[in-house]
Tab-separated table of C-alpha atoms in Angstrom:
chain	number	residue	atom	x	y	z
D	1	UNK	CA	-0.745	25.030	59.875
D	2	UNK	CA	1.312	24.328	63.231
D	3	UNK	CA	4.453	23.066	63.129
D	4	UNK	CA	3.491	19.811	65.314
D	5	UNK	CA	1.214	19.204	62.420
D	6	UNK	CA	3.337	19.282	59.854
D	7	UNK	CA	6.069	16.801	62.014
D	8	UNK	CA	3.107	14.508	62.875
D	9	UNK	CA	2.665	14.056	59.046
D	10	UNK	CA	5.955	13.993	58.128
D	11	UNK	CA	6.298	11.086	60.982
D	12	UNK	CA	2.932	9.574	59.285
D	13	UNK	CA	4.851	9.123	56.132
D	14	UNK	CA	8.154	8.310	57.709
D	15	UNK	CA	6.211	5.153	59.375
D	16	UNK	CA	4.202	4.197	55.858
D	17	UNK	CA	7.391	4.373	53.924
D	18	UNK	CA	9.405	2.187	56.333
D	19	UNK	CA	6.580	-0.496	56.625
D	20	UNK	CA	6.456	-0.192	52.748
D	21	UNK	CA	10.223	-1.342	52.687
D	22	UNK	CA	10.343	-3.632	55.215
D	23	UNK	CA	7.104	-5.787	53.727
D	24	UNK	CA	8.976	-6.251	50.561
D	25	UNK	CA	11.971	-7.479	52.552
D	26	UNK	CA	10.069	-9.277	54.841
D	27	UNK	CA	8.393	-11.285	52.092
D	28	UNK	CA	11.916	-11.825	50.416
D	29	UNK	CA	13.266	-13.381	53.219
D	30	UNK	CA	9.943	-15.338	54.084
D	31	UNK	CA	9.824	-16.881	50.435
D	32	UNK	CA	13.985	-17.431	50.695
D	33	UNK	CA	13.197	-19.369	54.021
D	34	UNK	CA	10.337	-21.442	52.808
D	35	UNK	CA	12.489	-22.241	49.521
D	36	UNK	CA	15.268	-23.708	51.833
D	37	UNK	CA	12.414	-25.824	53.827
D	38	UNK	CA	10.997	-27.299	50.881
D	39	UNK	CA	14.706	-28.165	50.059
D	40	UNK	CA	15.203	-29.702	53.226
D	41	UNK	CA	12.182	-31.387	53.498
D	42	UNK	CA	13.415	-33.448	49.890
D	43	UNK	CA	16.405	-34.143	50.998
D	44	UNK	CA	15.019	-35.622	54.408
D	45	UNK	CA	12.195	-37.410	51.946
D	46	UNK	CA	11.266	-40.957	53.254
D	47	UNK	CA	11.687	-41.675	49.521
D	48	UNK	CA	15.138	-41.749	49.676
D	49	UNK	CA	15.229	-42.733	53.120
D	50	UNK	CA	12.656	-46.196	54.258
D	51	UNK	CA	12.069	-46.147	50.773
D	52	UNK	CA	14.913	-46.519	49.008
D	53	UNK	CA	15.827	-50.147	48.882
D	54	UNK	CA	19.948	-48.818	48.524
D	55	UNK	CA	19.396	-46.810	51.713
D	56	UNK	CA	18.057	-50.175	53.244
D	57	UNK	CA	21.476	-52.425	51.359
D	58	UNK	CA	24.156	-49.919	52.580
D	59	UNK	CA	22.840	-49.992	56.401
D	60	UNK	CA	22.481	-54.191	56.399
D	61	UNK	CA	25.901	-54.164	54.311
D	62	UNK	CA	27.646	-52.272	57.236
D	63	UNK	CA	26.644	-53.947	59.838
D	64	UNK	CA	27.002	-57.794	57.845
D	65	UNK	CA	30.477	-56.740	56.617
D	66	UNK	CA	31.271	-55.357	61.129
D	67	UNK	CA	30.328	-58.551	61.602
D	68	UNK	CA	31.863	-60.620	59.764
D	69	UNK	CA	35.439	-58.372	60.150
D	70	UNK	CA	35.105	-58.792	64.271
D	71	UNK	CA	34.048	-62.477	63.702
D	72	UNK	CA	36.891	-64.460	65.686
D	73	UNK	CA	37.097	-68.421	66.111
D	74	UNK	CA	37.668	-69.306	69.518
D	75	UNK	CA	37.188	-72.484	71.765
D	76	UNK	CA	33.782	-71.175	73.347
D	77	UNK	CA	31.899	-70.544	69.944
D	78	UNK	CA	34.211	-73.615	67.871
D	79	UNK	CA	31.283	-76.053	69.366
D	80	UNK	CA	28.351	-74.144	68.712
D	81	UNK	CA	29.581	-73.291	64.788
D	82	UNK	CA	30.714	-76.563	64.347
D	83	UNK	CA	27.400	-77.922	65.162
D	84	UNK	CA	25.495	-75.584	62.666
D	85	UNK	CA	27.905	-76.212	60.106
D	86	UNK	CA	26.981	-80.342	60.491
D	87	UNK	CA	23.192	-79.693	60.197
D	88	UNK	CA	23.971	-77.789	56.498
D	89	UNK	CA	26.226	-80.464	55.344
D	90	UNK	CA	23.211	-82.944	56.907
D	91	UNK	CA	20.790	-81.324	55.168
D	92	UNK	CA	23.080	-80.846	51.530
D	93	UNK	CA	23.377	-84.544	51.439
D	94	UNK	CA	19.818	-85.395	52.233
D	95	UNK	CA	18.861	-82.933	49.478
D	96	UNK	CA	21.580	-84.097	46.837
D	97	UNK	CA	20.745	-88.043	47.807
D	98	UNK	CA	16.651	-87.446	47.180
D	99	UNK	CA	17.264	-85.529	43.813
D	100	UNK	CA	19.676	-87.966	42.354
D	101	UNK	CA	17.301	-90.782	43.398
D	102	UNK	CA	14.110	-88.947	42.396
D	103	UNK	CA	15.857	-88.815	38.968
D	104	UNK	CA	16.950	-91.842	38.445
D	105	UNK	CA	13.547	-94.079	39.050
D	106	UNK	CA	11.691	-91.382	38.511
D	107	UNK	CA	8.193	-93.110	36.903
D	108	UNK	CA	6.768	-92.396	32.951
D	109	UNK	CA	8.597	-93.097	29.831
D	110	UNK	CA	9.020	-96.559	28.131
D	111	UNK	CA	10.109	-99.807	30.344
D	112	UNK	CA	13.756	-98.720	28.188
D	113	UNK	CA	14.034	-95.614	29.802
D	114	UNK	CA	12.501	-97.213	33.720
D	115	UNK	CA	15.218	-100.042	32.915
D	116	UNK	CA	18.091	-97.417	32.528
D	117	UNK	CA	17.519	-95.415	35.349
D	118	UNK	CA	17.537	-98.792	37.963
D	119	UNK	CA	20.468	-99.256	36.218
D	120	UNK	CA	22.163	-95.545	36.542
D	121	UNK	CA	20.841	-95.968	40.271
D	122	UNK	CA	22.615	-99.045	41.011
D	123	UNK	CA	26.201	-97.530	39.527
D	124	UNK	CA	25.935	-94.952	42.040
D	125	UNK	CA	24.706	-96.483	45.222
D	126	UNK	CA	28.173	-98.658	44.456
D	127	UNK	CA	30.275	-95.306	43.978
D	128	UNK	CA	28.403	-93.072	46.008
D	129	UNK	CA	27.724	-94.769	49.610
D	130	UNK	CA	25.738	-91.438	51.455
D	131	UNK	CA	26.322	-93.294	54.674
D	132	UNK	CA	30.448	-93.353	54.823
D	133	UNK	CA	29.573	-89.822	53.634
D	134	UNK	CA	27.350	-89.011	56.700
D	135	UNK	CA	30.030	-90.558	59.088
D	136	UNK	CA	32.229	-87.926	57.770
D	137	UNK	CA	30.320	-84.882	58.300
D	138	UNK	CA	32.121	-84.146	61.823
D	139	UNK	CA	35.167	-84.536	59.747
D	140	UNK	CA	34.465	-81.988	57.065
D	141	UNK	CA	32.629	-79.350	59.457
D	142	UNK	CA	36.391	-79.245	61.241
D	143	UNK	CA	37.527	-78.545	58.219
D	144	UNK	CA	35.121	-75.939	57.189
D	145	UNK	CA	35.207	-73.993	60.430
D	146	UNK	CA	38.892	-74.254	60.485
D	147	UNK	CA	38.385	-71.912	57.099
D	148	UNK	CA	36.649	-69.581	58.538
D	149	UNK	CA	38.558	-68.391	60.774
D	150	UNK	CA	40.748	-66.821	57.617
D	151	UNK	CA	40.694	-63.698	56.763
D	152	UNK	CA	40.558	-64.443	53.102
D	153	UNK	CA	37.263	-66.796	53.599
D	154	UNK	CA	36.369	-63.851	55.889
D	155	UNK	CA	36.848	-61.329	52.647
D	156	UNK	CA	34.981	-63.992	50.547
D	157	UNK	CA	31.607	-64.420	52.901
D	158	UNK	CA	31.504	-60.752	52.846
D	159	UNK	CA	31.735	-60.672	48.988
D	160	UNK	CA	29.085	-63.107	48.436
D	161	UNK	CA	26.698	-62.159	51.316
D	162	UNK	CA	26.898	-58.168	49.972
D	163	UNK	CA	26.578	-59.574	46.432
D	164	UNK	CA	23.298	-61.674	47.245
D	165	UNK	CA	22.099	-58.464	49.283
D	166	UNK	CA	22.440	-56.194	46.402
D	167	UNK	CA	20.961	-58.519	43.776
D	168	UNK	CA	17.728	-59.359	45.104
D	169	UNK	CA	17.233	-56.145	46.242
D	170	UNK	CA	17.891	-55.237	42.474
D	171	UNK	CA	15.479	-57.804	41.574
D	172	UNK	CA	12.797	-56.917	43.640
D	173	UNK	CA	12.460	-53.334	44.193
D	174	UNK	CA	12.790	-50.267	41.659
D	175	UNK	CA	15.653	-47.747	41.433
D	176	UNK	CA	14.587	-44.900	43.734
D	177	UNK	CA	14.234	-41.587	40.942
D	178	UNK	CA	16.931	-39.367	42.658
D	179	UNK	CA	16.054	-36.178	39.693
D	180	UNK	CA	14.909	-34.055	42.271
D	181	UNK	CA	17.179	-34.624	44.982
D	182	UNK	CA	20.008	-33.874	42.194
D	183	UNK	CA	18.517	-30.794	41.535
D	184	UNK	CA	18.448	-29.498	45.042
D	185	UNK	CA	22.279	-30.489	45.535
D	186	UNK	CA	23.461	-28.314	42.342
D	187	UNK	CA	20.597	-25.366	43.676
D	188	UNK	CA	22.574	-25.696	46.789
D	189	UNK	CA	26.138	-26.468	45.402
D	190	UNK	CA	25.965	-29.841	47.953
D	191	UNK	CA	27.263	-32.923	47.516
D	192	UNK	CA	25.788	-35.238	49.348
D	193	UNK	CA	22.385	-35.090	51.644
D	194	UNK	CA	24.128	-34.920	55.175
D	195	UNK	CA	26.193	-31.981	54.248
D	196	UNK	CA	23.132	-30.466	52.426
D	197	UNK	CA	20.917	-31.088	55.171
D	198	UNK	CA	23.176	-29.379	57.616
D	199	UNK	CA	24.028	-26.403	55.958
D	200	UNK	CA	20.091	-25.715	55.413
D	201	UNK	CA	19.189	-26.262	58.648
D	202	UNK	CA	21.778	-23.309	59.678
D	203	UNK	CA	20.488	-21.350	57.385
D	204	UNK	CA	17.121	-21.614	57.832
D	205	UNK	CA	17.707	-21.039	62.108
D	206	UNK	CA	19.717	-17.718	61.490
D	207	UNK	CA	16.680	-16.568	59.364
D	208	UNK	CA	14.229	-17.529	62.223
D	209	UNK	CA	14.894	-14.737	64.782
D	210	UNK	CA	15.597	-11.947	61.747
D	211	UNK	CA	12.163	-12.968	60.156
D	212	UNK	CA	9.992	-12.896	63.554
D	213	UNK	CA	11.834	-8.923	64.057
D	214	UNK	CA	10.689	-8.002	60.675
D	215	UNK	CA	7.189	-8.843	61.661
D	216	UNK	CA	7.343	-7.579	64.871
D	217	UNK	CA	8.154	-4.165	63.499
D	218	UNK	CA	5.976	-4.510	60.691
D	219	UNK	CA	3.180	-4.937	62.843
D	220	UNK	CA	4.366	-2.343	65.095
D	221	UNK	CA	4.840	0.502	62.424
D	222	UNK	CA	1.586	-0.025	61.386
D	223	UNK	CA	-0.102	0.120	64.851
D	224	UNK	CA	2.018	3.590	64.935
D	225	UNK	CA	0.370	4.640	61.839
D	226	UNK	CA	-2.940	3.962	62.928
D	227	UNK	CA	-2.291	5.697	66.377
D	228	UNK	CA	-0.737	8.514	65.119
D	229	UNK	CA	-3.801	9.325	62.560
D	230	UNK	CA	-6.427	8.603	65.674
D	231	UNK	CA	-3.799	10.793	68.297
D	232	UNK	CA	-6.036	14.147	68.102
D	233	UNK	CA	-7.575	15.518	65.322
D	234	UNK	CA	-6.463	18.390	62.795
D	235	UNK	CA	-7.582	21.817	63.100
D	236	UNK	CA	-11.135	21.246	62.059
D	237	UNK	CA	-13.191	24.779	60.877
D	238	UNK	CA	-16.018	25.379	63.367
D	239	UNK	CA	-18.567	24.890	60.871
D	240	UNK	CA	-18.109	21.224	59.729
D	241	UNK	CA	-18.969	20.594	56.360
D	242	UNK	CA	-20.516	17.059	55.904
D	243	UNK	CA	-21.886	17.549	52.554
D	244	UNK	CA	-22.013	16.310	49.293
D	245	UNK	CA	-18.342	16.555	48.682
D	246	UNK	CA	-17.078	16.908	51.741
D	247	UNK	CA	-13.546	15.367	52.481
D	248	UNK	CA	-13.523	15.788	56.418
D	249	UNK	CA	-14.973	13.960	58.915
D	250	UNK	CA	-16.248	15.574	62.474
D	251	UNK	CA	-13.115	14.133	64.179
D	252	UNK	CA	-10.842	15.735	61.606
D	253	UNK	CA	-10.402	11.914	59.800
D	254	UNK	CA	-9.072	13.832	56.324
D	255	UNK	CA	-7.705	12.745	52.729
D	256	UNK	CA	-4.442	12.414	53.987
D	257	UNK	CA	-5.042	9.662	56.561
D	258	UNK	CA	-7.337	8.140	54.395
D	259	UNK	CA	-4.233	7.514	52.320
D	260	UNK	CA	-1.822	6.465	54.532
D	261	UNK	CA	-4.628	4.174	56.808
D	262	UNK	CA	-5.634	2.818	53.792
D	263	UNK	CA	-1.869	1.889	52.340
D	264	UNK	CA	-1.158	0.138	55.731
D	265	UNK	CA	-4.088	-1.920	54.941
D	266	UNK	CA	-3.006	-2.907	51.660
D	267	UNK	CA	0.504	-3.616	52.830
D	268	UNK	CA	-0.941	-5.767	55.767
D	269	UNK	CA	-3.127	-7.643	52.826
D	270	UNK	CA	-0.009	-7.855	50.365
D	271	UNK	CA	1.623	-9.430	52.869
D	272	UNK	CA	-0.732	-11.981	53.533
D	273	UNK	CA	-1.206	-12.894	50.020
D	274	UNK	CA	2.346	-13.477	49.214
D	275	UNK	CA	3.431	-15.043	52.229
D	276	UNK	CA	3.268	-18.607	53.086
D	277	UNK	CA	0.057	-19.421	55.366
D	278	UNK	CA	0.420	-22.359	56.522
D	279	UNK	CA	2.778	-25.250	56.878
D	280	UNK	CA	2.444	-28.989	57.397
D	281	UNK	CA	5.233	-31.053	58.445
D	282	UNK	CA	4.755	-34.715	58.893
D	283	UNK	CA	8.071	-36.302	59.738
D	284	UNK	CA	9.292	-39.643	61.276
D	285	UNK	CA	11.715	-38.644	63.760
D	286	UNK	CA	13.557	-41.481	64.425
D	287	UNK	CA	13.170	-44.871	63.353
D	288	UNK	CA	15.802	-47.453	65.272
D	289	UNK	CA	15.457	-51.526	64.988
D	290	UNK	CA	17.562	-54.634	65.922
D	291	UNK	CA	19.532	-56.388	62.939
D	292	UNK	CA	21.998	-59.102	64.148
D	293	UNK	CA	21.951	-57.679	67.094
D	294	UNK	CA	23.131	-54.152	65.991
D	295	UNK	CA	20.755	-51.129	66.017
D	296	UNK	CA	19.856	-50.401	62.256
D	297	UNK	CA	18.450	-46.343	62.376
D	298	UNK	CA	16.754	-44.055	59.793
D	299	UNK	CA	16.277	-40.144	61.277
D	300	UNK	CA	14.064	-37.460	60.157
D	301	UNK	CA	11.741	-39.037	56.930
D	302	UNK	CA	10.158	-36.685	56.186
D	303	UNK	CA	6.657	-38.078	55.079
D	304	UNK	CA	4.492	-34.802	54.082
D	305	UNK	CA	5.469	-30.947	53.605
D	306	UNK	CA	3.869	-28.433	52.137
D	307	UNK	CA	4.396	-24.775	52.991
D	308	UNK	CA	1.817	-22.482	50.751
D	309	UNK	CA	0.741	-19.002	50.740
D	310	UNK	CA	-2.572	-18.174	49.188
D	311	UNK	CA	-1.338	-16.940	45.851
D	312	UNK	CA	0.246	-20.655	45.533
D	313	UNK	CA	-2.727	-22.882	46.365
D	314	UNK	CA	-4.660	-20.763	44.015
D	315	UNK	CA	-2.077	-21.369	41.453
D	316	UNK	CA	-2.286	-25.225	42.134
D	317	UNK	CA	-5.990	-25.264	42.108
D	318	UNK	CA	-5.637	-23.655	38.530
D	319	UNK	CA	-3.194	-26.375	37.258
D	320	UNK	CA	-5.495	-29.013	37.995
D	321	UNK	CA	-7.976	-28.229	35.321
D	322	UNK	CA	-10.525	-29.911	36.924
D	323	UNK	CA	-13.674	-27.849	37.633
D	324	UNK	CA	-14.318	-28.277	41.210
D	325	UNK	CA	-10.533	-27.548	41.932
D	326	UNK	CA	-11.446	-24.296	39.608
D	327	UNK	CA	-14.463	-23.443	41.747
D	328	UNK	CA	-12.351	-23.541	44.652
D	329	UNK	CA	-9.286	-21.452	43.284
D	330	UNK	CA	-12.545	-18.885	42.065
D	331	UNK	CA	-14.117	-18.837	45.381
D	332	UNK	CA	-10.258	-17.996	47.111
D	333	UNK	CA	-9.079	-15.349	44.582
D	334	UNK	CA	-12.923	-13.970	45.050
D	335	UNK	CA	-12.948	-13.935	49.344
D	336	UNK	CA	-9.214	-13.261	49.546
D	337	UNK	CA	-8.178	-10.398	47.201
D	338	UNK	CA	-11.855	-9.263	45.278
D	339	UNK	CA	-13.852	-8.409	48.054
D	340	UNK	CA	-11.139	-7.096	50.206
D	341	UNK	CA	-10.151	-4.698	46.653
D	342	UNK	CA	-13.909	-3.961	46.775
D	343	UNK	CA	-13.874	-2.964	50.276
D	344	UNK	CA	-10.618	-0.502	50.010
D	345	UNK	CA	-12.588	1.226	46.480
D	346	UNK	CA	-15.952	1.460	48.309
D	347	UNK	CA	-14.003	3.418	51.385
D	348	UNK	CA	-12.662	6.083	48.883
D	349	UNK	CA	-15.853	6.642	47.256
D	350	UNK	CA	-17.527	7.014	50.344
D	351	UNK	CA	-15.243	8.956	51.157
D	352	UNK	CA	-15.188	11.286	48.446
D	353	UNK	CA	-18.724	11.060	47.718
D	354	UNK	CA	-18.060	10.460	44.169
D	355	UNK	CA	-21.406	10.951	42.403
D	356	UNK	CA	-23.075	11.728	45.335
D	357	UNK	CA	-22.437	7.398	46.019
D	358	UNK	CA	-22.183	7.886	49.804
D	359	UNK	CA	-25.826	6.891	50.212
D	360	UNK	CA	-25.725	4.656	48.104
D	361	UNK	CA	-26.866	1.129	50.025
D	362	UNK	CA	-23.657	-1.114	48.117
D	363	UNK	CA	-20.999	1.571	48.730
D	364	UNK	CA	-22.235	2.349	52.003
D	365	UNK	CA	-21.948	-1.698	53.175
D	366	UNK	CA	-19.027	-2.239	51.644
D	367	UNK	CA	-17.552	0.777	52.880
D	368	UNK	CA	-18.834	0.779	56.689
D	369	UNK	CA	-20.728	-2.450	57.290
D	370	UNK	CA	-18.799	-5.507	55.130
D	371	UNK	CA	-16.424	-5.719	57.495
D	372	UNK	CA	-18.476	-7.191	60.398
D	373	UNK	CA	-19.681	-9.315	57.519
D	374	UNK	CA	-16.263	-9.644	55.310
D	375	UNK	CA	-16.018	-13.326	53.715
D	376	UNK	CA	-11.812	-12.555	54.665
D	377	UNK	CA	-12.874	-12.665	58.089
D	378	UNK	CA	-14.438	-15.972	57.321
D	379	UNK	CA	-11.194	-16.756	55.410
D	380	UNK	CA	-9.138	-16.099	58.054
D	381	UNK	CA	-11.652	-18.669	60.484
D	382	UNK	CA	-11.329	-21.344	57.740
D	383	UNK	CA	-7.368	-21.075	57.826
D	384	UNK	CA	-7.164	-21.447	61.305
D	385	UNK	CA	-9.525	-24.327	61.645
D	386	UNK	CA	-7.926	-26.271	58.928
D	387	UNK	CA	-4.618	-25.573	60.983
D	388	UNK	CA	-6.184	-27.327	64.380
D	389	UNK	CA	-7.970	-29.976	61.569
D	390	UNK	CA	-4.265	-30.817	59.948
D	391	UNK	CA	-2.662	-30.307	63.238
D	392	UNK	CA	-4.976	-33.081	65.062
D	393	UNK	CA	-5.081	-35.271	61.775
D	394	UNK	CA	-1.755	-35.453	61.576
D	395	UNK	CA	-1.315	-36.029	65.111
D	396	UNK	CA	-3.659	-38.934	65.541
D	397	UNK	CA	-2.488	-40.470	62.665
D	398	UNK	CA	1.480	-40.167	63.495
D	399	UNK	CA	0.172	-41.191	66.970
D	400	UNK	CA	-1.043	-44.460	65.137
D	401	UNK	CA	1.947	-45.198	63.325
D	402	UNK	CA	4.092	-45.275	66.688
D	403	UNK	CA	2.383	-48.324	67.903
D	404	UNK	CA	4.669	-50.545	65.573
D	405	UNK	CA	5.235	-53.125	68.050
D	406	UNK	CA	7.878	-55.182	69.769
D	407	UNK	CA	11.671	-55.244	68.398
D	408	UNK	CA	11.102	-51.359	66.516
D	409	UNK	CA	11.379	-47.862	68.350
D	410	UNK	CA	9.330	-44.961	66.504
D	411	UNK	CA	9.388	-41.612	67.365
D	412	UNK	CA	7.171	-39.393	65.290
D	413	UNK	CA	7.172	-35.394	64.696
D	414	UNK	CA	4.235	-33.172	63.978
D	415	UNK	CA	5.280	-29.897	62.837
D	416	UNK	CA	2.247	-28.347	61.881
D	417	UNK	CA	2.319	-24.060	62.456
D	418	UNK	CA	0.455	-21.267	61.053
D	419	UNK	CA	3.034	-19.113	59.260
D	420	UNK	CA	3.484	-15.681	59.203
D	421	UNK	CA	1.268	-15.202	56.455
D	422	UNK	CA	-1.719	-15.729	58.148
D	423	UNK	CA	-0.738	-13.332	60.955
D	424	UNK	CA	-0.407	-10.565	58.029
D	425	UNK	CA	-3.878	-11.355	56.384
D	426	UNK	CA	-5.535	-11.144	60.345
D	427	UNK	CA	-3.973	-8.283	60.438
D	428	UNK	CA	-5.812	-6.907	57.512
D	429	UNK	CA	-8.549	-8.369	58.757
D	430	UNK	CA	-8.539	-6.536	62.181
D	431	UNK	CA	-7.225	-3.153	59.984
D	432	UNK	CA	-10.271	-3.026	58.040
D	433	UNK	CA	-12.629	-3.182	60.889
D	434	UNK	CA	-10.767	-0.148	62.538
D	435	UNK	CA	-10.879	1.730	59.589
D	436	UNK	CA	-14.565	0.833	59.118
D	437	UNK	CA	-15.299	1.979	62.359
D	438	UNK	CA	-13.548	5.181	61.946
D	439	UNK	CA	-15.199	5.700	58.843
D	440	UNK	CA	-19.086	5.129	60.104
D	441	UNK	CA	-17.794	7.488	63.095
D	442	UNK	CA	-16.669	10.099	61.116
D	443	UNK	CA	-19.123	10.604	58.274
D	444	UNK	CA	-22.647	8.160	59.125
């Protein structure tokens, strides 16, 4: 045994173990980082953004109470307030002079009662004359715009307007259920979702470049691994044995690649399993509208997320209960981890001839032929088309919601992206056909 063979195999193991370790950091840091988006995607929530009625009170209440504070009585608005202020006093005294005669000779009851209100009519048309009254509104709208110009009848408008604002929205919408978000501020040890926000959104960038290294050099360790098993073959004897038993190939493909080919495999499926997939990110970027003049804006509602590996929509599927949902969570776990386990068994007893199996017609597809046929492969084709399905749903229908109108801008985000998870299980994917190959070139 050379000594280029033996560092060749020491390197082979060198690059398994170091792929080994860097998966189960990789998926650490991948499940850390989709942990913090789900975070951030509550916090940015449209529920507690357009659809929280306080969100919507505390915006109108800043601008009403700006307002009011920079309101300032001078000689080229005194006319035009003065006016508006006559039309409500107008209008009170129209009001108050139809109710109290409406009341008064209103019709039904006995003549007694008709009698008595002609009577309580004709008291007050001789104390009450609406007409002097009328004469007088110019009078008392001088007065009344004269008051506003003080900062305590300033203080008070504000009071009452901010009261009104918060009552009937009291009255007419529920309190927004803020458990959740609550939770994610003590998870996070925030305080409040701007800080929160911000600090997860720095977090979740410095992870970014980190992640995409880890996966780089995952991928590239186990490329090395393959190459170095396929660079040249091992001293083969010159009469190759390809009996029943036989544990070399003609190329020299031996027990010991076998093992580490077939690890990188399993790492590259690991990986793919436990990993998210897929992630769907639905977001309103920026919503901005006019409100007395003053731009009232709402940034980044977040209206859908999910971020899911395979492993968690099977989970879901199973928490349903219902038995379609079961089929479906079935059919995954069978096409995803199953048949691929199936695959990896069938190549060692191929391999090994175990029972003189190797010409045997189920270990021999599943071993050489089910991957040109592998429902993963069809997996993989059904990820990927549900990512450009999601990705152009989500798109058209974000697309619609932009064309609000007049008077509102609306900017909308898709963020739609296949996750690293799904570069993993194509991985696999592609791993199992080279080994396949190798196998059906070595031994068929």
């Amino acid at each position: 045994m050379s000594g280029f063979f033996i560092v060749k195999r020491l390197f082979a193991i060198f690059l398994f173990s170091a792929a080994v370790a860097l998966l189960v950091h990789l998926i650490g840091d991948l499940n850390r980082v989709k942990t913090l988006k789900t975070d951030l995607a509550e916090i940015e929530s449209v529920r507690y953004g357009l659809l929280d009625a306080d969100q919507w009170v505390s915006k109108i209440s800043a601008i009403v109470e700006r307002r009011v504070s920079e309101f300032e009585l001078t000689a080229e608005n005194r006319p035009r307030i003065k006016k508006a202020v006559e039309q409500v006093l107008e209008t009170m005294l129209v009001e108050i002079e139809r109710y109290l005669r409406q009341r008064n000779l209103s019709g039904g009851g006995t003549w007694m009662d008709q009698l008595q209100g002609v009577l309580q009519q004709g008291v007050q048309d001789l104390l009450i004359d609406f007409r002097k009254l009328r004469k007088k509104i110019p009078q008392y709208a001088d007065a009344v715009v004269e008051q506003l110009g003080k900062p305590a009848a300033k203080e008070e408008i504000k009071t009452q307007v901010l009261g009104l604002l918060r009552q009937s929205a009291d009255s007419t919408f529920a309190r927004t259920d803020r458990a959740r978000l609550e939770a994610v501020f003590v998870r996070q040890g925030c305080v409040d979702s701007t800080a929160c926000s911000a600090k997860l959104e720095t977090r979740i960038e410095a992870a970014r470049l980190p992640m995409l290294q880890q996966l780089a050099g995952l991928a590239a360790l186990v490329a090395g691994l393959f190459l170095v098993c396929l660079s040249g073959s091992a001293r083969v004897a010159k009469d190759t044995d390809l009996t029943v038993g036989s544990r070399r190939g003609r190329g020299g493909f031996d027990s010991f690649k076998l093992l580490l080919l077939t690890g990188a495999i399993l790492i590259l499926l690991v990986g793919g399993l436990l990993t998210p997939m897929i992630e769907i990110d639905a977001r309103i970027g920026e919503l901005r509208l006019e409100f007395l003049g003053e731009p009232l804006v709402f940034t980044n509602q977040v209206l859908y997320f999910q971020s899911k590996s395979i492993f968690d929509v099977v989970r879901i599927l199973a928490e349903t209960g219902a038995a379609d949902m079961l089929l479906v969570a079935v059919l995954i776990t069978l096409f995803s981890v199953i048949f691929p386990a199936l695959k990896l068994i069938a190549t060692y007893v191929y391999f090994y001839d175990v029972r003189q199996a190797r010409g045997s017609g189920w270990v021999g597809f599943f071993a050489l032929r089910s991957g040109k046929w592998s429902m993963a492969d069809v997996l993989v084709i059904a990820i990927f088309m549900a990512y450009i399905g999601f990705d152009g749903l989500v798109a058209s229908q974000l697309g619609s919601l932009g064309r609000v109108g007049e008077g509102v801008d609306l900017l909308t985000t898709n963020g739609t992206s296949l996750e690293p998870g799904f570069y993993l299980f194509l991985s696999f994917v592609l791993a199992s056909l080279l080994l396949s190959a190798m196998l059906e070139k070595e031994f068929a």
